[in-house]
Coordinates of C-alpha atoms in Angstrom, one line a residue:
X1 CA 0.3 -7.0 28.8
X2 CA -3.4 -6.3 28.5
X3 CA -4.7 -4.1 31.4
X4 CA -6.7 -5.8 34.1
X5 CA -10.5 -5.6 34.0
X6 CA -12.0 -2.6 35.7
X7 CA -14.4 -3.0 38.6
X8 CA -17.7 -2.1 37.0
X9 CA -19.8 -4.7 35.2
X10 CA -18.7 -6.0 31.8
X11 CA -22.3 -5.6 30.5
X12 CA -22.2 -1.9 31.3
X13 CA -18.8 -1.6 29.7
X14 CA -19.9 -3.2 26.5
X15 CA -23.1 -1.0 26.4
X16 CA -20.8 2.0 26.7
X17 CA -18.8 0.8 23.7
X18 CA -21.9 0.2 21.6
X19 CA -23.4 3.6 22.5
X20 CA -20.3 5.4 21.5
X21 CA -20.1 3.5 18.3
X22 CA -23.6 4.2 17.1
X23 CA -24.1 7.8 18.4
X24 CA -25.3 10.2 17.1
X25 CA -26.3 8.7 13.7
X26 CA -24.9 5.5 12.4
X27 CA -27.6 5.6 9.6
X28 CA -25.9 8.3 7.6
X29 CA -24.7 7.0 4.3
X30 CA -21.4 8.4 3.3
X31 CA -19.7 8.4 -0.1
X32 CA -16.3 7.1 1.1
X33 CA -14.9 7.0 -2.4
X34 CA -15.7 10.7 -2.9
X35 CA -14.1 11.5 0.4
X36 CA -11.0 9.3 -0.6
X37 CA -10.6 11.3 -3.8
X38 CA -10.8 14.6 -2.0
X39 CA -8.5 13.5 0.8
X40 CA -5.7 12.8 -1.7
X41 CA -6.5 15.9 -3.8
X42 CA -5.7 18.0 -0.7
X43 CA -2.0 17.1 -1.0
X44 CA -1.9 18.9 -4.3
X45 CA -3.0 22.1 -2.5
X46 CA 0.0 21.7 -0.1
X47 CA 2.6 21.3 -2.9
X48 CA 5.7 23.5 -2.9
X49 CA 7.9 24.0 -6.0
X50 CA 7.1 23.9 -9.7
X51 CA 3.6 22.4 -10.2
X52 CA 3.2 19.7 -12.8
X53 CA 0.9 20.0 -15.9
X54 CA -1.6 17.6 -14.3
X55 CA -2.1 19.7 -11.2
X56 CA -5.8 19.6 -10.4
X57 CA -6.2 22.4 -7.8
X58 CA -5.7 25.1 -10.4
X59 CA -5.8 28.1 -8.0
X60 CA -2.4 27.1 -6.7
X61 CA 0.7 28.1 -8.7
X62 CA 4.5 27.6 -8.6
X63 CA 6.1 28.7 -5.3
X64 CA 9.5 28.6 -3.5
X65 CA 11.4 27.9 -6.7
X66 CA 14.8 29.0 -5.2
X67 CA 14.7 26.9 -2.0
X68 CA 18.2 25.8 -1.2
X69 CA 19.8 28.1 -3.7
X70 CA 21.7 30.1 -1.1
X71 CA 23.4 26.9 0.0
X72 CA 24.1 25.8 -3.5
X73 CA 21.3 23.2 -3.4
X74 CA 18.1 22.3 -5.0
X75 CA 15.6 21.9 -2.2
X76 CA 12.5 22.7 -4.2
X77 CA 9.4 20.6 -4.0
X78 CA 7.9 18.8 -1.0
X79 CA 4.9 19.9 1.0
X80 CA 3.9 22.8 3.2
X81 CA 2.9 21.1 6.4
X82 CA -0.2 23.1 7.2
X83 CA -1.6 26.6 6.7
X84 CA 1.8 28.3 6.6
X85 CA 4.7 28.3 4.1
X86 CA 7.4 26.4 5.9
X87 CA 8.7 23.0 4.8
X88 CA 9.2 21.2 8.2
X89 CA 11.0 17.9 7.5
X90 CA 9.8 16.0 10.5
X91 CA 6.1 16.1 9.9
X92 CA 6.7 15.9 6.1
X93 CA 8.5 12.6 6.5
X94 CA 5.9 11.2 8.8
X95 CA 3.2 12.3 6.3
X96 CA 5.1 10.4 3.6
X97 CA 5.5 7.3 5.8
X98 CA 1.7 7.2 6.5
X99 CA 0.8 7.8 2.8
X100 CA 3.1 4.9 2.0
X101 CA 1.6 2.7 4.7
X102 CA -1.9 3.6 3.4
X103 CA -0.9 2.3 0.0
X104 CA 0.8 -0.8 1.3
X105 CA -2.2 -1.9 3.4
X106 CA -5.1 -0.4 1.5
X107 CA -3.9 0.3 -2.0
X108 CA -6.0 -2.5 -3.4
X109 CA -9.1 -0.7 -2.2
X110 CA -8.3 2.6 -3.8
X111 CA -9.6 1.8 -7.2
X112 CA -8.9 4.6 -9.7
X113 CA -7.5 6.8 -6.9
X114 CA -4.4 4.6 -6.5
X115 CA -2.5 6.5 -9.2
X116 CA -3.1 9.8 -7.4
X117 CA -2.1 8.3 -4.1
X118 CA 1.2 7.1 -5.7
X119 CA 1.8 10.7 -6.9
X120 CA 1.2 12.0 -3.4
X121 CA 3.8 9.6 -2.0
X122 CA 6.3 10.4 -4.7
X123 CA 6.0 14.1 -4.3
X124 CA 7.1 13.5 -0.7
X125 CA 9.9 11.1 -1.5
X126 CA 11.3 13.1 -4.4
X127 CA 11.9 16.0 -1.9
X128 CA 13.3 13.7 0.8
X129 CA 15.8 12.3 -1.7
X130 CA 17.0 15.9 -2.3
X131 CA 17.1 16.6 1.5
X132 CA 19.3 13.6 2.0
X133 CA 21.5 14.0 -1.0
X134 CA 24.5 14.9 1.1
X135 CA 24.0 12.3 3.8
X136 CA 27.3 10.7 2.5
X137 CA 29.1 13.7 3.8
X138 CA 27.2 13.6 7.1
X139 CA 24.5 16.2 6.5
X140 CA 20.7 15.9 6.2
X141 CA 18.6 19.0 5.4
X142 CA 15.5 19.1 7.6
X143 CA 13.7 22.4 7.1
X144 CA 13.4 25.3 4.6
X145 CA 12.0 28.6 5.8
X146 CA 12.4 30.6 9.0
X147 CA 9.2 30.1 11.0
X148 CA 9.3 33.4 12.9
X149 CA 9.7 35.3 9.7
X150 CA 6.9 33.2 8.0
X151 CA 4.5 33.4 10.9
X152 CA 4.9 37.2 11.0
X153 CA 3.2 37.4 7.6
X154 CA 0.0 36.3 6.0
X155 CA 1.2 35.6 2.5
X156 CA 0.4 33.3 -0.4
X157 CA 3.2 30.8 -1.0
X158 CA 3.4 32.3 -4.6
X159 CA 4.3 35.7 -3.1
X160 CA 6.7 34.6 -0.4
X161 CA 9.4 37.1 0.4
X162 CA 10.2 35.8 3.9
X163 CA 13.5 34.1 4.8
X164 CA 14.0 30.7 3.2
X165 CA 16.7 29.7 5.6
X166 CA 17.9 26.1 5.2
X167 CA 18.4 24.1 8.4
X168 CA 20.4 20.9 8.7
X169 CA 21.5 18.2 11.1
X170 CA 25.0 16.7 11.1
X171 CA 27.4 14.8 13.3
X172 CA 27.9 17.8 15.7
X173 CA 24.3 18.7 15.7
X174 CA 22.4 15.4 15.6
X175 CA 18.8 14.8 14.7
X176 CA 18.0 11.1 15.1
X177 CA 14.3 11.8 15.2
X178 CA 13.9 13.7 12.0
X179 CA 16.6 11.5 10.2
X180 CA 15.0 8.3 11.6
X181 CA 11.6 9.4 10.4
X182 CA 13.0 10.2 7.0
X183 CA 14.6 6.8 6.8
X184 CA 11.3 5.2 7.7
X185 CA 9.5 7.2 4.9
X186 CA 12.0 6.2 2.3
X187 CA 11.9 2.5 3.3
X188 CA 8.1 2.4 3.4
X189 CA 7.9 4.1 0.0
X190 CA 10.4 1.6 -1.4
X191 CA 7.8 -1.1 -0.7
X192 CA 5.2 1.0 -2.5
X193 CA 7.3 1.3 -5.7
X194 CA 9.0 -2.2 -5.5
X195 CA 7.0 -3.6 -8.4
X196 CA 5.8 -0.3 -9.9
X197 CA 9.2 1.3 -10.4
X198 CA 12.0 -1.1 -9.3
X199 CA 14.9 1.3 -10.0
X200 CA 13.2 4.1 -7.9
X201 CA 12.4 1.6 -5.2
X202 CA 16.1 0.5 -5.0
X203 CA 17.2 4.2 -4.8
X204 CA 14.7 4.8 -1.9
X205 CA 15.8 1.7 0.0
X206 CA 19.5 2.3 -0.4
X207 CA 19.1 5.9 0.7
X208 CA 17.0 4.8 3.7
X209 CA 19.8 2.5 4.8
X210 CA 22.3 5.3 4.6
X211 CA 20.1 7.8 6.4
X212 CA 19.3 5.3 9.2
X213 CA 23.0 4.7 9.7
X214 CA 23.5 8.4 10.0
X215 CA 20.7 8.7 12.5
X216 CA 21.9 5.8 14.6
X217 CA 25.5 6.9 14.7
X218 CA 24.8 10.5 15.7
X219 CA 22.2 10.1 18.4
X220 CA 20.3 13.1 19.7
X221 CA 17.1 15.1 19.3
X222 CA 17.0 17.7 16.5
X223 CA 15.2 20.3 18.7
X224 CA 18.3 20.4 21.0
X225 CA 20.4 21.3 17.9
X226 CA 18.0 23.6 16.1
X227 CA 15.9 25.0 19.1
X228 CA 14.1 28.1 17.9
X229 CA 13.9 26.9 14.3
X230 CA 11.7 24.0 15.3
X231 CA 10.3 24.8 18.7
X232 CA 7.5 25.2 19.6
X233 CA 6.3 24.2 16.2
X234 CA 7.6 20.7 15.8
X235 CA 9.7 20.3 18.9
X236 CA 10.6 16.7 19.8
X237 CA 9.0 16.3 23.2
X238 CA 9.0 12.5 23.1
X239 CA 12.7 11.9 22.4
X240 CA 14.5 10.4 19.4
X241 CA 14.5 6.7 20.5
X242 CA 11.2 5.8 19.0
X243 CA 12.2 7.1 15.6
X244 CA 15.2 4.8 15.5
X245 CA 13.0 1.7 16.3
X246 CA 10.4 2.9 13.8
X247 CA 13.0 3.3 11.0
X248 CA 14.5 -0.1 11.8
X249 CA 11.0 -1.7 11.7
X250 CA 10.4 -0.2 8.2
X251 CA 13.8 -1.2 7.0
X252 CA 13.3 -4.7 8.3
X253 CA 9.9 -4.9 6.4
X254 CA 11.4 -3.4 3.2
X255 CA 14.7 -5.3 3.1
X256 CA 14.2 -8.4 5.2
X257 CA 17.8 -8.0 6.3
X258 CA 18.7 -9.9 9.5
X259 CA 20.6 -6.9 10.9
X260 CA 17.4 -4.9 11.4
X261 CA 15.6 -7.7 13.1
X262 CA 18.6 -8.0 15.5
X263 CA 18.7 -4.2 15.9
X264 CA 15.1 -4.2 17.0
X265 CA 15.5 -7.1 19.4
X266 CA 18.7 -5.7 20.8
X267 CA 17.4 -2.2 21.3
X268 CA 13.8 -2.9 22.4
X269 CA 14.4 -2.0 26.0
X270 CA 17.2 0.6 25.4
X271 CA 15.0 2.5 23.0
X272 CA 11.9 2.1 25.2
X273 CA 9.5 0.2 22.8
X274 CA 7.0 -0.3 25.7
X275 CA 6.7 3.4 26.6
X276 CA 3.5 5.4 25.9
X277 CA 1.9 2.6 23.9
X278 CA -1.3 4.6 23.2
X279 CA 0.5 7.5 21.4
X280 CA 1.0 7.8 17.7
X281 CA 1.8 10.8 15.6
X282 CA 4.6 12.8 14.1
X283 CA 6.4 13.0 17.4
X284 CA 5.6 9.7 19.0
X285 CA 5.8 6.4 17.1
X286 CA 5.3 3.8 19.9
X287 CA 1.8 2.5 19.0
X288 CA 2.8 2.4 15.3
X289 CA 6.0 0.5 16.0
X290 CA 4.1 -2.1 18.0
X291 CA 1.3 -2.5 15.5
X292 CA 3.6 -2.7 12.5
X293 CA 5.9 -5.3 14.1
X294 CA 3.0 -7.3 15.4
X295 CA 1.8 -8.3 12.0
X296 CA 4.8 -10.7 11.7
X297 CA 4.0 -12.2 15.1
X298 CA 0.3 -12.7 14.1
X299 CA 1.5 -14.4 10.9
X300 CA 3.4 -16.8 13.0
X301 CA 6.8 -15.8 11.6
X302 CA 8.5 -13.8 14.4
X303 CA 8.0 -15.0 17.9
X304 CA 11.1 -13.1 18.9
X305 CA 8.9 -10.0 18.5
X306 CA 6.2 -11.3 20.9
X307 CA 6.6 -8.5 23.3
X308 CA 5.7 -6.0 20.6
X309 CA 2.4 -7.8 20.1
X310 CA 1.8 -7.6 23.9
X311 CA 2.3 -3.9 23.6
X312 CA 0.0 -3.6 20.6
X313 CA -2.7 -5.5 22.5
X314 CA -2.3 -3.1 25.4
X315 CA -2.7 -0.2 23.0
X316 CA -6.0 -1.7 21.7
X317 CA -7.3 -2.1 25.2
X318 CA -6.3 1.4 26.2
X319 CA -8.3 3.0 23.4
X320 CA -11.6 1.1 23.7
X321 CA -14.5 3.3 24.8
X322 CA -15.6 2.5 28.3
X323 CA -12.2 1.2 29.4
X324 CA -10.0 3.7 27.7
X325 CA -6.8 5.0 29.2
X326 CA -6.9 8.4 31.0
X327 CA -4.9 9.9 28.1
X328 CA -7.4 8.7 25.5
X329 CA -10.9 10.1 26.1
X330 CA -14.1 10.4 24.0
X331 CA -16.2 13.4 23.5
X332 CA -19.9 13.3 24.2
X333 CA -20.4 12.8 20.4
X334 CA -18.0 9.9 20.4
X335 CA -14.8 11.5 19.0
X336 CA -11.4 10.3 20.3
X337 CA -10.1 13.2 22.3
X338 CA -6.5 13.9 23.5
X339 CA -5.3 17.1 25.2
X340 CA -3.4 19.5 23.0
X341 CA -4.0 21.2 19.7
X342 CA -5.2 19.8 16.4
X343 CA -7.1 16.9 17.8
X344 CA -7.9 15.3 14.5
X345 CA -4.3 14.3 14.1
X346 CA -4.9 11.8 16.9
X347 CA -8.2 10.7 15.6
X348 CA -6.9 9.7 12.1
X349 CA -3.6 8.2 13.2
X350 CA -5.1 6.1 16.1
X351 CA -8.0 5.0 13.9
X352 CA -5.6 3.9 11.2
X353 CA -3.8 1.7 13.7
X354 CA -7.2 0.3 14.9
X355 CA -8.1 -0.6 11.3
X356 CA -4.6 -2.0 10.4
X357 CA -4.5 -4.2 13.5
X358 CA -8.1 -5.3 12.9
X359 CA -7.0 -6.6 9.5
X360 CA -3.9 -8.3 10.9
X361 CA -6.0 -10.0 13.6
X362 CA -8.6 -11.1 11.0
X363 CA -6.0 -12.8 8.8
X364 CA -4.6 -14.6 11.9
X365 CA -8.1 -15.4 13.2
X366 CA -7.2 -13.8 16.6
X367 CA -8.9 -11.4 19.1
X368 CA -7.5 -9.2 21.8
X369 CA -8.7 -10.0 25.4
X370 CA -9.1 -6.8 27.4
X371 CA -10.0 -8.0 30.9
X372 CA -13.6 -9.2 30.7
X373 CA -14.1 -7.4 27.4
X374 CA -13.0 -8.9 24.0
X375 CA -11.8 -6.7 21.2
X376 CA -12.7 -8.5 18.0
X377 CA -11.6 -7.4 14.6
X378 CA -15.2 -6.4 13.8
X379 CA -15.3 -4.2 16.9
X380 CA -12.1 -2.4 16.0
X381 CA -13.3 -1.8 12.4
X382 CA -16.6 -0.4 13.8
X383 CA -14.7 1.9 16.1
X384 CA -12.4 3.2 13.3
X385 CA -15.5 3.7 11.0
X386 CA -17.2 5.6 13.8
X387 CA -14.3 8.1 13.9
X388 CA -14.3 8.5 10.1
X389 CA -18.0 9.0 10.1
X390 CA -17.7 11.7 12.7
X391 CA -15.2 13.5 10.5
X392 CA -17.5 13.3 7.6
X393 CA -20.5 14.7 9.4
X394 CA -22.0 12.3 11.9
X395 CA -21.4 14.6 14.9
X396 CA -23.3 17.0 17.1
X397 CA -22.4 20.0 14.9
X398 CA -23.9 18.2 11.9
X399 CA -20.9 19.3 9.8
X400 CA -18.2 17.6 7.8
X401 CA -14.7 18.5 9.0
X402 CA -13.4 17.8 5.5
X403 CA -13.4 20.9 3.3
X404 CA -15.5 20.3 0.2
X405 CA -17.2 17.2 1.5
X406 CA -20.9 17.3 2.4
X407 CA -23.4 20.1 2.5
X408 CA -21.8 21.9 5.5
X409 CA -18.0 22.2 6.1
X410 CA -15.5 24.7 7.5
X411 CA -15.4 27.9 5.4
X412 CA -12.8 30.0 7.1
X413 CA -9.9 27.6 7.6
X414 CA -6.5 28.8 8.9
X415 CA -4.6 28.5 5.6
X416 CA -2.8 31.3 3.8
X417 CA -3.2 30.1 0.2
X418 CA -6.9 29.2 0.7
X419 CA -7.8 32.5 2.4
X420 CA -6.0 34.9 0.0
X421 CA -7.2 35.5 -3.5
X422 CA -5.4 33.4 -6.0
X423 CA -2.8 34.7 -8.4
X424 CA -5.2 34.2 -11.3
X425 CA -7.8 36.5 -9.6
X426 CA -5.3 39.0 -8.1
X427 CA -2.0 38.9 -10.1
X428 CA -0.4 41.7 -8.1
X429 CA 1.9 40.9 -5.2
X430 CA 0.2 40.8 -1.8
X431 CA 2.8 41.8 0.8
X432 CA 3.6 40.5 4.3
X433 CA 1.1 42.6 6.2
X434 CA -1.3 43.3 3.3
X435 CA -2.7 39.8 3.8
X436 CA -3.9 40.6 7.3
X437 CA -7.2 42.0 6.2
X438 CA -8.0 38.6 4.6
X439 CA -7.0 36.8 7.7
X440 CA -9.3 39.0 9.8
X441 CA -12.2 39.0 7.3
X442 CA -15.4 37.3 8.3
X443 CA -15.9 36.1 4.7
X444 CA -15.4 32.5 3.6
X445 CA -12.1 31.6 2.1
X446 CA -12.1 32.4 -1.7
X447 CA -10.2 29.2 -2.6
X448 CA -11.7 25.8 -1.5
X449 CA -8.9 23.6 -0.3
X450 CA -10.8 20.4 -1.3
X451 CA -10.2 17.5 1.0
X452 CA -8.5 19.4 3.8
X453 CA -9.4 18.0 7.2
X454 CA -9.1 20.6 9.9
X455 CA -8.0 20.3 13.6
X456 CA -11.6 19.9 14.6
X457 CA -13.1 20.2 18.1
X458 CA -10.3 20.8 20.5
X459 CA -12.3 20.3 23.7
X460 CA -14.6 17.6 24.9
X461 CA -17.8 19.5 24.1
X462 CA -17.8 18.8 20.3
X463 CA -17.9 22.6 19.7
X464 CA -16.2 24.1 16.6
X465 CA -15.5 27.8 15.9
X466 CA -15.3 28.3 12.1
X467 CA -12.8 31.2 12.4
X468 CA -9.2 31.6 11.1
X469 CA -7.7 32.9 14.3
X470 CA -8.7 29.6 16.0
X471 CA -5.9 27.8 14.3
X472 CA -5.9 24.7 16.6
X473 CA -9.4 24.0 15.4
X474 CA -9.4 25.4 11.8
X475 CA -5.9 24.6 10.5
X476 CA -5.5 21.5 8.2
X477 CA -2.3 19.5 8.2
X478 CA -0.8 16.9 5.9
X479 CA -0.4 14.5 8.8
X480 CA -4.1 14.6 9.6
X481 CA -5.0 13.6 6.1
X482 CA -2.2 10.9 5.4
X483 CA -3.7 8.2 7.7
X484 CA -7.2 9.1 6.6
X485 CA -6.3 8.1 3.1
X486 CA -5.9 4.5 4.1
X487 CA -9.1 4.5 6.3
X488 CA -11.2 5.9 3.5
X489 CA -9.8 3.5 1.0
X490 CA -10.8 0.6 3.1
X491 CA -14.3 1.8 3.8
X492 CA -14.9 2.8 0.2
X493 CA -14.4 -0.8 -0.7
X494 CA -16.0 -2.5 2.4
X495 CA -19.2 -0.5 3.1

C-alpha cells in the first residue's frame, strides 16, 4: 500500500521535489547518444576470454584462456565484474538480466547501438550457458578465480598467474540465489533473441527452465555453501527467496506458461515479495520483481498480481524526494544515496525502475497516489533523468562520473587493466607485486576505460576522491552500467 501522507504541507513537499529535480543545473545539454555508445563500449573492456576481431577497446587482449580446464571444462568468456580479475557468477548474471531488460524495454530507442547492446547481452549468455552446461547432473558453476589470491595482486588480466579455482553449487551445496539469477538472465535474454535468433532463444529459455528447477529444488544461499570464496565480496545478505520469485517472473514473461504464474501467486508470501520494496540490485530483487510483474496488472491482464502493483506503488512513493524512505536519501546535489559502497549501483538500478514504471503507467494512463502527493509518469521520468544528468556532470563537483564522457571525468579509477600499461606498450609480464607501483602512482591511468561509471560519491556531501585506493568511489562495475544502458537509450531518443 502507498504510505500515508506526512505531516508537513504538501506544497512544501512538492517544492522539495522540484528543487531536487532541477538542482544544480538542469540547463546542461547532454549528448545521451554518445553516453549510450560509451556505456555499452565499457563492457568490451570487461571481457574475459578470447576477444573477437571486432573488439573496439584495442588495449585489451585475450585473457584467462584456460578457465575451467583443471575441471575438464571450458569456462572461458564472460565478464570481469569490476576492477579485479574474478568472474563472479552472481553479479554477472544480474548484469546480463539488466542488459536484456534494457533491450526489451528500450531497444527501439538505441538506434545504431542496438547491435552492440545485443553483443553485450550475448557475451554474458554465452558464458552462462557454459556455466550451466552440467545442470542436468545437478551442478552449476558460479565463479572462476580465487578472490583472496586475486586481490593480493595488482595484475593485468592478460598476465594472470593467480589461482583460477572453479566454484560450483549442487544438491548438497545449494545456491538458489545465484542459480535463480542465472535462470532470470537466460529467460530475459531469450526474449531479446526471440525474433533475432529463434534457435538461440529456444536454447536460452530451455536452459532457464532447467536451471530454475535446480534452484527451486535445492533451496539455500550460495554464501552458506561457498563462504570465503564469495564473502565479503558478493555475499548473499538478503537471502535467496527473492531470486526464485525474480526468476519465475522472467520465466513467466518469456514462456507465458501457467505454471510460473501459479508459482508466483503460490509463493508470494512464502518468498516474501512484499519485503524491502525499495531495494534493487545484484543481491536484492524485490523492487524489480514488483515493477516487472506490475506491467501485466497495468495492462489489465493479471488482477491476480494486484498485490505486486501495490508493492510497486509503495516503492515509487518511498523513493520520491521530500517523502523518501529513511533508507533512500538524497545528497545536497540531488543524488540518490544509500548507505554502503559503490553508491552508483543504487542510482542506476533504482532510476531504471523509475523510468520503466513511468512507461508502464503512461501506457495504462495511470498515476501513483502518494498521500497528498501524486507521482505522475512525467515526474518519474524527470527524477530518473535528474539522476542520469548528475552522473554525466550536473553535480557539485562539475565532473562526469562516466570515464571518457565530458571534459572532466575520473582519471585514476580502481581498475587493474586500465591502470597498468597495455600489452602492446609493455609486452613483458608484470608480476603480482610488480603492479603495485602503478596502483600507488599519482598519475592518470594509461588506458581509458571508455564508458565506465565509477562508484561515485559515497557520502552525502557529493565529494569524490579521484584516487585508486578509494575503491568504493573509483571502481567501476558491470552492474552499475547495465541499467544505465536502458536509461541512456530512452533519453537519447526522448530529449
